[in-house]
Structures are given as structure tokens and as C-alpha cells.
Amino acid sequence: MLKHMLISFAALAISSLDAPAQDKREIIPRDSITQKYCYQHVSDSLPATKEELRAKLEKWIKQNYNALENKYVKLGVDGDSYTIHDREALPGRARKFVEYDLTVDLKENRYRYKLTNLQYAAVGMYPLEDKMATDKRSDFEEMDVILRGIIASMEAALKSGW
């Protein structure tokens, strides 16, 4: 009986060591189909036409992204779809960055965004899903704060009464 209790306790202790490793990778949401890290959302109906949303989005892009000043910024427009590629530094971390692609699609009274292709840049550049990217929970938490901040800023601009 004591032997079974010791084996059970050892198994429980070993499995609890794996739990924090799994949790840190779940801070940032994943696409349910591809299992890649991804933030995505379709807005509720807004009291704004597609042209008003376009003007608000273009103003927000102009205020936050300058391809002439930042070599990492790449902007693209294809009809009603806007794509932004950029990188943000992790706070307090020398030479650690998160790179991303933000795609915003506009429709009448609505928009959809996808923040994808998340990459961790430090010594090398790795997709965030790669085990070589980072193993630190604090890095995932900081990236989540940065990326949610970008989304919140964009959504506030699109929902504002500019």
C-alpha cells in the first residue's frame, strides 16, 4: 500500500512540473484550426459606413506606423484589406522583439482583424510556435500585453467618433 502511495505521489509531483511549461504557451491565444498563435475578432455592427471605417483606420495607421522611419514597418492595401507588418520591443529587454502581421478587413458597419505570423526575435528569429523561440513565461506575458495593446488602440480608433 505504501509503495502504491509513493508511486502515485511521485507521478503527481512529476506531472505538476509540466503544468507551468504548458501554461506559459497558452497565454497567447491559438487559432483553433492551425494551432498557430493568433488574435482574431469580427466586430459587432457599428454605426459607421465602410468609408468612415476606412478613414479612421488610415488615420490610425498614419499615427502609429511610419515605413520611412522604421525599416521593419511594411504596409499593404488590397481593396478593403489592410496589412501591417511591424516589430515591437519587449519592455526592459535588450534586443528582444515580437514581430507580427496585422490584417484588417473592412465591410459596411463592421471590421475583422487577424494578428498572425507572430515571431520572436532575439539572437535569431523564430516563429512563436517553435520551441527555439523562448521558454520564458515573462516573455509570453510581455508579448501578450504588447499585442493586446495594439489591438485595443486600433479598436478604439475604429469605434471612436473622430
GROMACS .gro file of C-alpha atoms in nm:
model
  162
    1MET     CA    1   0.000   0.000   0.000
    2LEU     CA    2   0.279   0.240   0.093
    3LYS     CA    3   0.456   0.154  -0.232
    4HIS     CA    4   0.146   0.249  -0.436
    5MET     CA    5   0.110   0.576  -0.246
    6LEU     CA    6   0.476   0.665  -0.311
    7ILE     CA    7   0.439   0.587  -0.682
    8SER     CA    8   0.120   0.797  -0.700
    9PHE     CA    9   0.287   1.085  -0.518
   10ALA     CA   10   0.591   1.070  -0.749
   11ALA     CA   11   0.369   1.069  -1.058
   12LEU     CA   12   0.172   1.366  -0.925
   13ALA     CA   13   0.492   1.559  -0.849
   14ILE     CA   14   0.632   1.494  -1.197
   15SER     CA   15   0.307   1.591  -1.372
   16SER     CA   16   0.286   1.914  -1.172
   17LEU     CA   17   0.631   2.012  -1.301
   18ASP     CA   18   0.499   2.002  -1.658
   19ALA     CA   19   0.196   2.223  -1.582
   20PRO     CA   20   0.378   2.561  -1.576
   21ALA     CA   21   0.551   2.479  -1.906
   22GLN     CA   22   0.213   2.418  -2.069
   23ASP     CA   23   0.050   2.725  -1.914
   24LYS     CA   24   0.303   2.978  -2.044
   25ARG     CA   25   0.240   2.879  -2.403
   26GLU     CA   26  -0.135   2.928  -2.357
   27ILE     CA   27  -0.110   3.295  -2.257
   28ILE     CA   28  -0.139   3.395  -2.622
   29PRO     CA   29  -0.447   3.250  -2.798
   30ARG     CA   30  -0.417   2.999  -3.080
   31ASP     CA   31  -0.616   2.953  -3.399
   32SER     CA   32  -0.840   2.651  -3.345
   33ILE     CA   33  -0.764   2.511  -3.691
   34THR     CA   34  -0.394   2.583  -3.749
   35GLN     CA   35  -0.288   2.585  -3.380
   36LYS     CA   36  -0.071   2.889  -3.457
   37TYR     CA   37  -0.069   3.184  -3.220
   38CYS     CA   38  -0.328   3.432  -3.341
   39TYR     CA   39  -0.554   3.711  -3.219
   40GLN     CA   40  -0.871   3.747  -3.427
   41HIS     CA   41  -1.210   3.908  -3.395
   42VAL     CA   42  -1.509   4.021  -3.601
   43SER     CA   43  -1.667   4.340  -3.471
   44ASP     CA   44  -2.030   4.386  -3.385
   45SER     CA   45  -2.227   4.615  -3.611
   46LEU     CA   46  -2.101   4.973  -3.581
   47PRO     CA   47  -2.275   5.300  -3.667
   48ALA     CA   48  -2.011   5.375  -3.933
   49THR     CA   49  -2.000   5.319  -4.306
   50LYS     CA   50  -1.716   5.134  -4.472
   51GLU     CA   51  -1.573   5.467  -4.589
   52GLU     CA   52  -1.583   5.610  -4.235
   53LEU     CA   53  -1.410   5.298  -4.103
   54ARG     CA   54  -1.150   5.329  -4.381
   55ALA     CA   55  -1.079   5.693  -4.287
   56LYS     CA   56  -1.044   5.603  -3.918
   57LEU     CA   57  -0.818   5.306  -3.992
   58GLU     CA   58  -0.597   5.507  -4.228
   59LYS     CA   59  -0.564   5.783  -3.969
   60TRP     CA   60  -0.471   5.526  -3.700
   61ILE     CA   61  -0.214   5.364  -3.931
   62LYS     CA   62  -0.062   5.704  -4.013
   63GLN     CA   63  -0.035   5.790  -3.642
   64ASN     CA   64   0.119   5.456  -3.540
   65TYR     CA   65   0.321   5.326  -3.835
   66ASN     CA   66   0.576   5.510  -4.046
   67ALA     CA   67   0.750   5.297  -4.307
   68LEU     CA   68   1.001   5.575  -4.378
   69GLU     CA   69   1.125   5.595  -4.018
   70ASN     CA   70   1.112   5.226  -3.929
   71LYS     CA   71   1.270   4.966  -4.157
   72TYR     CA   72   1.054   4.689  -4.011
   73VAL     CA   73   0.721   4.851  -4.098
   74LYS     CA   74   0.560   4.726  -4.416
   75LEU     CA   75   0.216   4.847  -4.515
   76GLY     CA   76  -0.013   4.699  -4.777
   77VAL     CA   77  -0.362   4.772  -4.904
   78ASP     CA   78  -0.562   4.540  -5.126
   79GLY     CA   79  -0.913   4.673  -5.176
   80ASP     CA   80  -1.079   4.671  -4.834
   81SER     CA   81  -0.799   4.472  -4.671
   82TYR     CA   82  -0.510   4.643  -4.490
   83THR     CA   83  -0.194   4.459  -4.385
   84ILE     CA   84   0.067   4.591  -4.143
   85HIS     CA   85   0.396   4.418  -4.059
   86ASP     CA   86   0.598   4.555  -3.768
   87ARG     CA   87   0.803   4.463  -3.464
   88GLU     CA   88   0.780   4.584  -3.105
   89ALA     CA   89   1.049   4.565  -2.838
   90LEU     CA   90   0.978   4.375  -2.519
   91PRO     CA   91   0.997   4.625  -2.231
   92GLY     CA   92   1.318   4.615  -2.030
   93ARG     CA   93   1.466   4.350  -2.255
   94ALA     CA   94   1.769   4.440  -2.460
   95ARG     CA   95   1.731   4.315  -2.815
   96LYS     CA   96   1.415   4.108  -2.772
   97PHE     CA   97   1.126   4.177  -3.007
   98VAL     CA   98   0.795   4.036  -3.123
   99GLU     CA   99   0.718   4.067  -3.496
  100TYR     CA  100   0.365   4.040  -3.629
  101ASP     CA  101   0.131   4.085  -3.922
  102LEU     CA  102  -0.195   4.268  -3.856
  103THR     CA  103  -0.463   4.232  -4.122
  104VAL     CA  104  -0.781   4.440  -4.102
  105ASP     CA  105  -1.069   4.374  -4.341
  106LEU     CA  106  -1.342   4.636  -4.372
  107LYS     CA  107  -1.707   4.578  -4.453
  108GLU     CA  108  -2.011   4.801  -4.424
  109ASN     CA  109  -2.059   4.873  -4.050
  110ARG     CA  110  -1.805   4.604  -3.949
  111TYR     CA  111  -1.440   4.507  -3.949
  112ARG     CA  112  -1.240   4.193  -3.889
  113TYR     CA  113  -0.881   4.172  -3.772
  114LYS     CA  114  -0.624   3.895  -3.752
  115LEU     CA  115  -0.291   3.940  -3.575
  116THR     CA  116  -0.082   3.649  -3.704
  117ASN     CA  117   0.267   3.534  -3.804
  118LEU     CA  118   0.397   3.606  -3.455
  119GLN     CA  119   0.774   3.572  -3.437
  120TYR     CA  120   1.017   3.608  -3.150
  121ALA     CA  121   1.339   3.790  -3.237
  122ALA     CA  122   1.638   3.783  -3.002
  123VAL     CA  123   1.958   3.607  -3.107
  124GLY     CA  124   1.770   3.462  -3.403
  125MET     CA  125   1.418   3.489  -3.538
  126TYR     CA  126   1.174   3.207  -3.472
  127PRO     CA  127   0.801   3.156  -3.517
  128LEU     CA  128   0.645   3.179  -3.172
  129GLU     CA  129   0.526   2.819  -3.201
  130ASP     CA  130   0.888   2.700  -3.236
  131LYS     CA  131   1.045   2.570  -2.916
  132MET     CA  132   1.358   2.773  -3.000
  133ALA     CA  133   1.162   3.100  -2.975
  134THR     CA  134   1.152   3.148  -2.599
  135ASP     CA  135   1.080   2.940  -2.294
  136LYS     CA  136   1.018   3.225  -2.051
  137ARG     CA  137   0.669   3.287  -1.919
  138SER     CA  138   0.757   3.655  -1.870
  139ASP     CA  139   0.836   3.691  -2.243
  140PHE     CA  140   0.495   3.546  -2.335
  141GLU     CA  141   0.322   3.775  -2.085
  142GLU     CA  142   0.502   4.084  -2.219
  143MET     CA  143   0.424   3.991  -2.580
  144ASP     CA  144   0.058   3.941  -2.488
  145VAL     CA  145   0.043   4.287  -2.326
  146ILE     CA  146   0.206   4.449  -2.632
  147LEU     CA  147  -0.017   4.273  -2.885
  148ARG     CA  148  -0.338   4.332  -2.689
  149GLY     CA  149  -0.238   4.699  -2.662
  150ILE     CA  150  -0.206   4.725  -3.040
  151ILE     CA  151  -0.548   4.567  -3.087
  152ALA     CA  152  -0.708   4.788  -2.820
  153SER     CA  153  -0.562   5.101  -2.980
  154MET     CA  154  -0.691   5.004  -3.325
  155GLU     CA  155  -1.036   4.909  -3.195
  156ALA     CA  156  -1.064   5.235  -3.000
  157ALA     CA  157  -0.980   5.427  -3.318
  158LEU     CA  158  -1.236   5.238  -3.527
  159LYS     CA  159  -1.511   5.275  -3.266
  160SER     CA  160  -1.439   5.641  -3.191
  161GLY     CA  161  -1.639   5.936  -3.314
  162TRP     CA  162  -1.346   6.101  -3.500
   0.00000   0.00000   0.00000
